[in-house]
C-alpha positions as semicolon CSV with decimal commas, in nm:
position;residue;x (nm);y (nm);z (nm)
1;X;-5,544;-0,168;-0,369
2;X;-5,330;-0,002;-0,593
3;X;-4,988;0,234;-0,491
4;X;-4,932;0,550;-0,602
5;X;-4,600;0,386;-0,805
6;X;-4,798;0,183;-0,961
7;X;-5,092;0,437;-1,058
8;X;-4,820;0,603;-1,213
9;X;-4,630;0,335;-1,426
10;X;-4,918;0,250;-1,606
11;X;-5,035;0,594;-1,703
12;X;-4,696;0,660;-1,844
13;X;-4,756;0,328;-2,002
14;X;-5,073;0,420;-2,202
15;X;-4,934;0,740;-2,307
16;X;-4,630;0,638;-2,508
17;X;-4,871;0,395;-2,633
18;X;-5,076;0,694;-2,784
19;X;-4,826;0,895;-2,931
20;X;-4,650;0,604;-3,097
21;X;-5,026;0,457;-3,206
22;X;-5,088;0,858;-3,313
23;X;-4,710;0,833;-3,507
24;X;-4,831;0,526;-3,717
25;X;-5,053;0,663;-3,841
26;X;-4,908;0,992;-3,947
27;X;-4,631;0,789;-4,124
28;X;-4,911;0,546;-4,231
29;X;-5,131;0,823;-4,348
30;X;-4,832;1,042;-4,576
31;X;-4,805;0,763;-4,938
32;X;-4,623;0,962;-5,230
33;X;-4,609;0,753;-5,552
34;X;-4,329;0,827;-5,749
35;X;-4,225;0,760;-6,119
36;X;-4,009;0,789;-6,359
37;X;-3,918;0,933;-6,727
38;X;-3,650;0,844;-6,944
39;X;-3,641;1,024;-7,310
40;X;-3,308;0,948;-7,449
41;X;-3,119;0,875;-7,121
42;X;-3,290;1,202;-6,992
43;X;-3,382;1,175;-6,656
44;X;-3,712;1,269;-6,466
45;X;-3,873;1,225;-6,135
46;X;-4,174;1,316;-6,045
47;X;-4,440;1,278;-5,699
48;X;-4,752;1,277;-5,629
49;X;-4,852;1,297;-5,217
50;X;-5,171;1,322;-5,163
51;X;-5,181;1,336;-4,779
52;X;-4,964;1,609;-4,808
53;X;-4,959;1,933;-4,606
54;X;-4,981;2,137;-4,932
55;X;-4,671;2,309;-4,805
56;X;-4,464;2,052;-4,761
57;X;-4,125;2,006;-4,961
58;X;-3,915;1,812;-5,027
59;X;-3,565;1,702;-5,129
60;X;-3,388;1,445;-5,354
61;X;-3,127;1,227;-5,314
62;X;-2,929;0,983;-5,585
63;X;-2,732;0,784;-5,512
64;X;-2,495;0,531;-5,733
65;X;-2,348;0,242;-5,700
66;X;-2,065;0,197;-5,463
67;X;-2,107;0,613;-5,360
68;X;-2,330;0,702;-5,058
69;X;-2,676;0,866;-5,092
70;X;-2,645;1,240;-5,214
71;X;-2,813;1,563;-5,254
72;X;-2,959;1,724;-5,554
73;X;-2,806;2,037;-5,628
74;X;-3,101;2,245;-5,758
75;X;-3,367;1,948;-5,611
76;X;-3,285;2,071;-5,179
77;X;-3,617;2,194;-5,023
78;X;-3,823;2,241;-5,332
79;X;-4,261;2,301;-5,316
80;X;-4,222;2,136;-5,683
81;X;-4,383;1,827;-5,771
82;X;-4,087;1,736;-5,957
83;X;-3,671;1,741;-6,016
84;X;-3,474;1,650;-6,315
85;X;-3,117;1,426;-6,237
86;X;-3,043;1,373;-6,606
87;X;-2,691;1,616;-6,536
88;X;-2,660;1,358;-6,290
89;X;-2,638;0,992;-6,341
90;X;-2,288;0,827;-6,641
91;X;-2,225;0,526;-6,636
92;X;-2,599;0,322;-6,676
93;X;-2,437;0,024;-6,682
94;X;-2,397;0,038;-6,289
95;X;-2,697;0,051;-6,091
96;X;-2,825;0,331;-6,019
97;X;-3,092;0,500;-5,749
98;X;-3,344;0,820;-5,636
99;X;-3,547;0,873;-5,349
100;X;-3,755;1,090;-5,239
101;X;-3,792;1,319;-4,924
102;X;-4,103;1,461;-4,742
103;X;-4,014;1,799;-4,455
104;X;-4,317;1,741;-4,282
105;X;-4,062;2,044;-4,015
106;X;-3,737;2,214;-4,046
107;X;-3,571;1,843;-3,873
108;X;-3,770;1,583;-3,982
109;X;-3,767;1,392;-4,325
110;X;-3,882;1,039;-4,407
111;X;-3,750;0,940;-4,693
112;X;-3,988;0,730;-4,934
113;X;-3,891;0,402;-5,078
114;X;-3,591;0,447;-5,326
115;X;-3,643;0,322;-5,687
116;X;-3,388;0,230;-5,913
117;X;-3,303;0,428;-6,287
118;X;-3,236;0,114;-6,495
119;X;-3,303;0,070;-6,897
120;X;-3,606;-0,073;-6,814
121;X;-3,750;0,292;-6,783
122;X;-3,553;0,329;-7,102
123;X;-3,756;0,500;-7,407
124;X;-3,531;0,669;-7,733
125;X;-3,639;0,800;-8,021
126;X;-3,612;0,712;-8,380
127;X;-3,283;0,708;-8,561
128;X;-3,239;0,880;-8,880
129;X;-3,099;0,737;-9,174
130;X;-2,979;0,852;-9,529
131;X;-2,914;0,575;-9,800
132;X;-2,658;0,682;-10,079
133;X;-2,474;0,447;-10,439
134;X;-2,199;0,343;-10,491
135;X;-2,073;0,121;-10,732
136;X;-2,465;-0,095;-10,771
137;X;-2,337;-0,072;-10,330
138;X;-2,659;-0,020;-10,135
139;X;-2,460;0,274;-9,841
140;X;-2,653;0,294;-9,499
141;X;-2,615;0,582;-9,257
142;X;-2,810;0,609;-8,942
143;X;-2,790;0,901;-8,732
144;X;-2,865;0,892;-8,313
145;X;-3,097;1,099;-8,137
146;X;-2,980;1,339;-7,866
147;X;-2,922;1,371;-7,573
148;X;-2,939;1,571;-7,297
149;X;-2,686;1,448;-7,066
150;X;-2,380;1,591;-6,854
151;X;-2,078;1,477;-7,089
152;X;-2,184;1,607;-7,426
153;X;-2,369;1,944;-7,192
154;X;-2,178;2,212;-7,436
155;X;-2,256;2,064;-7,709
156;X;-2,603;2,137;-7,942
157;X;-2,599;1,789;-8,015
158;X;-2,524;1,453;-7,785
159;X;-2,530;1,135;-7,964
160;X;-2,648;0,887;-7,743
161;X;-2,434;0,671;-7,854
162;X;-2,157;0,875;-7,681
163;X;-2,289;0,754;-7,410
164;X;-2,395;0,413;-7,461
165;X;-2,257;0,109;-7,774
166;X;-2,565;0,036;-7,849
167;X;-2,679;-0,209;-8,138
168;X;-2,895;-0,142;-8,454
169;X;-3,061;-0,337;-8,694
170;X;-3,042;-0,205;-9,052
171;X;-3,306;-0,368;-9,268
172;X;-3,376;-0,332;-9,689
173;X;-3,639;-0,434;-9,798
174;X;-3,794;-0,403;-10,181
175;X;-4,081;-0,189;-10,206
176;X;-4,248;-0,389;-10,451
177;X;-4,209;-0,719;-10,228
178;X;-4,141;-0,551;-9,910
179;X;-4,056;-0,963;-9,857
180;X;-3,740;-0,958;-9,970
181;X;-3,559;-0,767;-9,765
182;X;-3,263;-0,781;-9,641
183;X;-3,187;-0,692;-9,254
184;X;-2,810;-0,697;-9,044
185;X;-2,710;-0,613;-8,714
186;X;-2,443;-0,432;-8,551
187;X;-2,272;-0,345;-8,290
188;X;-2,219;0,082;-8,248
189;X;-1,939;0,243;-8,113
190;X;-1,870;0,473;-8,306
191;X;-2,049;0,808;-8,345
192;X;-2,302;0,782;-8,601
193;X;-2,298;0,336;-8,798
194;X;-2,253;0,250;-9,129
195;X;-2,375;-0,013;-9,285
196;X;-2,411;-0,162;-9,660
197;X;-2,557;-0,393;-9,892
198;X;-2,501;-0,549;-10,200
199;X;-2,679;-0,795;-10,403
200;X;-2,936;-0,600;-10,452
201;X;-3,179;-0,657;-10,785
202;X;-3,107;-0,366;-11,094
203;X;-3,420;-0,141;-11,164
204;X;-3,565;-0,223;-10,869
205;X;-3,655;0,053;-10,568
206;X;-3,531;-0,065;-10,178
207;X;-3,673;0,159;-9,826
208;X;-3,473;0,138;-9,569
209;X;-3,507;0,153;-9,214
210;X;-3,322;0,123;-8,895
211;X;-3,356;0,113;-8,519
212;X;-3,052;0,049;-8,191
213;X;-3,119;-0,120;-7,873
214;X;-3,028;-0,025;-7,504
215;X;-2,689;-0,314;-7,548
216;X;-2,743;-0,622;-7,455
217;X;-3,110;-0,489;-7,400
218;X;-3,282;-0,543;-7,624
219;X;-3,627;-0,462;-7,504
220;X;-3,514;-0,085;-7,472
221;X;-3,529;-0,050;-7,809
222;X;-3,546;0,245;-8,022
223;X;-3,882;0,244;-8,259
224;X;-3,794;0,255;-8,656
225;X;-3,723;0,484;-8,857
226;X;-3,813;0,622;-9,090
227;X;-3,805;0,452;-9,451
228;X;-3,580;0,569;-9,723
229;X;-3,598;0,500;-10,027
230;X;-3,344;0,468;-10,387
231;X;-3,426;0,324;-10,678
232;X;-3,040;0,097;-10,809
233;X;-2,941;0,155;-11,215
234;X;-2,660;0,034;-11,255
235;X;-2,373;0,228;-11,374
236;X;-2,265;0,035;-11,688
237;X;-2,668;0,206;-11,816
238;X;-2,601;0,581;-11,712
239;X;-2,229;0,466;-11,927
240;X;-2,411;0,370;-12,224
241;X;-2,586;0,678;-12,228
242;X;-2,387;0,922;-12,215
243;X;-2,286;0,842;-12,638
244;X;-2,712;0,950;-12,720
245;X;-2,624;1,280;-12,530
246;X;-2,295;1,352;-12,736
247;X;-2,507;1,283;-13,046
248;X;-2,695;1,591;-12,979
249;X;-2,473;1,830;-12,826
250;X;-2,311;1,752;-13,169
251;X;-2,678;1,819;-13,381
252;X;-2,649;2,092;-13,186
253;X;-2,374;2,281;-13,268
254;X;-2,420;2,188;-13,643
255;X;-2,705;2,284;-13,603
256;X;-2,590;2,645;-13,453
257;X;-2,276;2,665;-13,627
258;X;-2,391;2,779;-14,015
259;X;-2,591;2,999;-13,818
260;X;-2,311;3,177;-13,663
261;X;-2,142;3,193;-13,979
262;X;-2,408;3,343;-14,215
263;X;-2,414;3,599;-13,925
264;X;-2,026;3,637;-13,878
265;X;-1,992;3,697;-14,291
266;X;-2,284;3,914;-14,308
267;X;-2,138;4,273;-14,496
268;X;-2,136;4,628;-14,296
269;X;-2,184;4,873;-14,506
270;X;-1,864;5,046;-14,535
271;X;-1,847;5,457;-14,437
272;X;-1,724;5,672;-14,728
273;X;-1,695;6,019;-14,666
274;X;-1,543;6,366;-14,930
275;X;-1,289;6,363;-14,684
276;X;-1,149;5,946;-14,800
277;X;-1,239;6,088;-15,251
278;X;-0,910;6,339;-15,290
279;X;-0,836;6,425;-15,633
280;X;-0,528;6,245;-15,840
281;X;-0,270;6,426;-15,900
282;X;-0,190;6,527;-16,252
283;X;0,155;6,367;-16,267
284;X;0,024;5,988;-16,069
285;X;-0,241;6,092;-16,411
286;X;0,049;6,068;-16,634
287;X;0,265;5,823;-16,417
288;X;0,001;5,553;-16,433
289;X;-0,003;5,580;-16,823
290;X;0,185;5,280;-16,945
291;X;0,476;5,365;-17,256
292;X;0,533;5,179;-17,512
293;X;0,893;4,965;-17,376
294;X;1,069;5,133;-17,787
295;X;1,205;5,439;-17,749
296;X;1,074;5,704;-17,902
297;X;1,222;5,966;-18,203
298;X;1,110;6,319;-18,068
299;X;1,112;6,444;-18,391
300;X;0,783;6,200;-18,441
301;X;0,590;6,459;-18,228
302;X;0,471;6,761;-18,324
303;X;0,248;7,021;-18,086
304;X;0,056;7,240;-18,266
305;X;-0,065;7,586;-18,048
306;X;-0,409;7,695;-18,211
307;X;-0,627;7,986;-18,086
308;X;-0,413;7,910;-17,716
309;X;-0,501;7,551;-17,785
310;X;-0,245;7,248;-17,792
311;X;-0,235;6,969;-17,929
312;X;-0,018;6,629;-18,048
313;X;0,003;6,510;-18,312
314;X;0,243;6,147;-18,324
315;X;0,318;5,925;-18,602
316;X;0,137;5,621;-18,618
317;X;0,450;5,458;-18,536
318;X;0,439;5,484;-18,204
319;X;0,197;5,203;-17,989
320;X;-0,061;5,353;-17,788
321;X;-0,044;5,704;-17,895
322;X;-0,438;5,803;-17,790
323;X;-0,331;5,700;-17,455
324;X;-0,049;5,959;-17,410
325;X;-0,151;6,196;-17,587
326;X;-0,483;6,216;-17,322
327;X;-0,219;6,184;-17,026
328;X;0,055;6,436;-17,173
329;X;-0,241;6,675;-17,314
330;X;-0,359;6,712;-17,008
331;X;0,008;6,743;-16,814
332;X;0,113;7,034;-17,078
333;X;-0,231;7,204;-17,065
334;X;-0,116;7,221;-16,665
335;X;0,228;7,405;-16,858
336;X;0,219;7,845;-16,825
337;X;0,339;7,886;-17,140
338;X;0,482;8,225;-17,283
339;X;0,300;8,293;-17,638
340;X;0,400;8,615;-17,818
341;X;0,163;8,731;-18,114
342;X;0,399;8,982;-18,194
343;X;0,672;8,641;-18,310
344;X;0,439;8,482;-18,360
345;X;0,650;8,214;-18,094
346;X;0,547;8,054;-17,751
347;X;0,741;7,918;-17,520
348;X;0,777;7,566;-17,323
349;X;0,959;7,563;-16,983
350;X;1,075;7,247;-17,109
351;X;1,380;7,255;-16,926
352;X;1,590;7,451;-17,196
353;X;1,457;7,417;-17,455
354;X;1,317;7,669;-17,698
355;X;1,034;7,537;-17,944
356;X;0,887;7,822;-18,266
357;X;0,682;7,803;-18,492
358;X;0,710;7,689;-18,843
359;X;0,544;7,769;-19,176
360;X;0,324;7,519;-19,110
361;X;0,194;7,672;-18,763
362;X;0,345;7,428;-18,609
363;X;0,550;7,367;-18,316
364;X;0,898;7,194;-18,425
365;X;1,041;7,000;-18,156
366;X;1,468;7,023;-18,236
367;X;1,615;6,646;-18,173
368;X;1,740;6,540;-17,928
369;X;2,058;6,377;-17,877
370;X;2,024;6,080;-17,628
């Protein structure tokens, strides 16, 4: 026969077992699948909870080695199924952890198993390369992709080389025979990586590709960049072309110079106007007549007047008489004469010298003293 106290204890034990079973079944049924996506050191957490209520809310927490768990400010009590925590992590050499919490009630939260965020999650974009030639050496410059990390949030592009020191591998190969190649791996501690190659064959086209990896973990490597090709040409070959170029320029100038000379020397018609054609005064004509330097005797010069016309008769011993007569006649014809028919005498304003008509119907000029 059971006592009342023992019966009550048995019922209480049965209720506790039922509660434990219910709680255990509920926690087992709440399963979430998480995944981390990382491109160029970004970090995006995604999850899927197939048995959770459609109205469930979530919170994401992060932890860095040596620090406690902290809420991600923009991922607290959210209903979405993803959270970008790229701005949280800054040191990738330490352990970084992420965990997801599911809110069953305002006071009850179930935390999923945390997961690490490390190099095994890293994926990278391929770098870009540029090539140039300098004194028969091939210079390669490697530019790394940008990252959305918080260290460089104020810059338009923050290369991953600001956050890590990647291993950069550059390969140069001949386009005609890809089996001939050179490869170098350098530890990049600058924003860009610079690599030089020499000993290349002249006249060949060479292509360059590059990739990089997380330091000390080559498994987290980027794809190779797009190839950049360049032709290796000797500087001396370019120098040999200079005389040919100069000769061509000189021949061109020799052909153009005569044409320019003919064009510049082409006579231009002088514009003549009636105003420029002025008559020469009489006194200028007289002054232009070449007079003989031999002194002439005034007695040898005779002026004849007939019907208001005057002529000059000169002795044969005067040179250039014809020219002198022509010039003097034109001048005298314009000098005013005083002719008195009654006295048969003609007066010529000759500076006070009087001309008288002689018996031979001529005009005689008195002898003048020198």
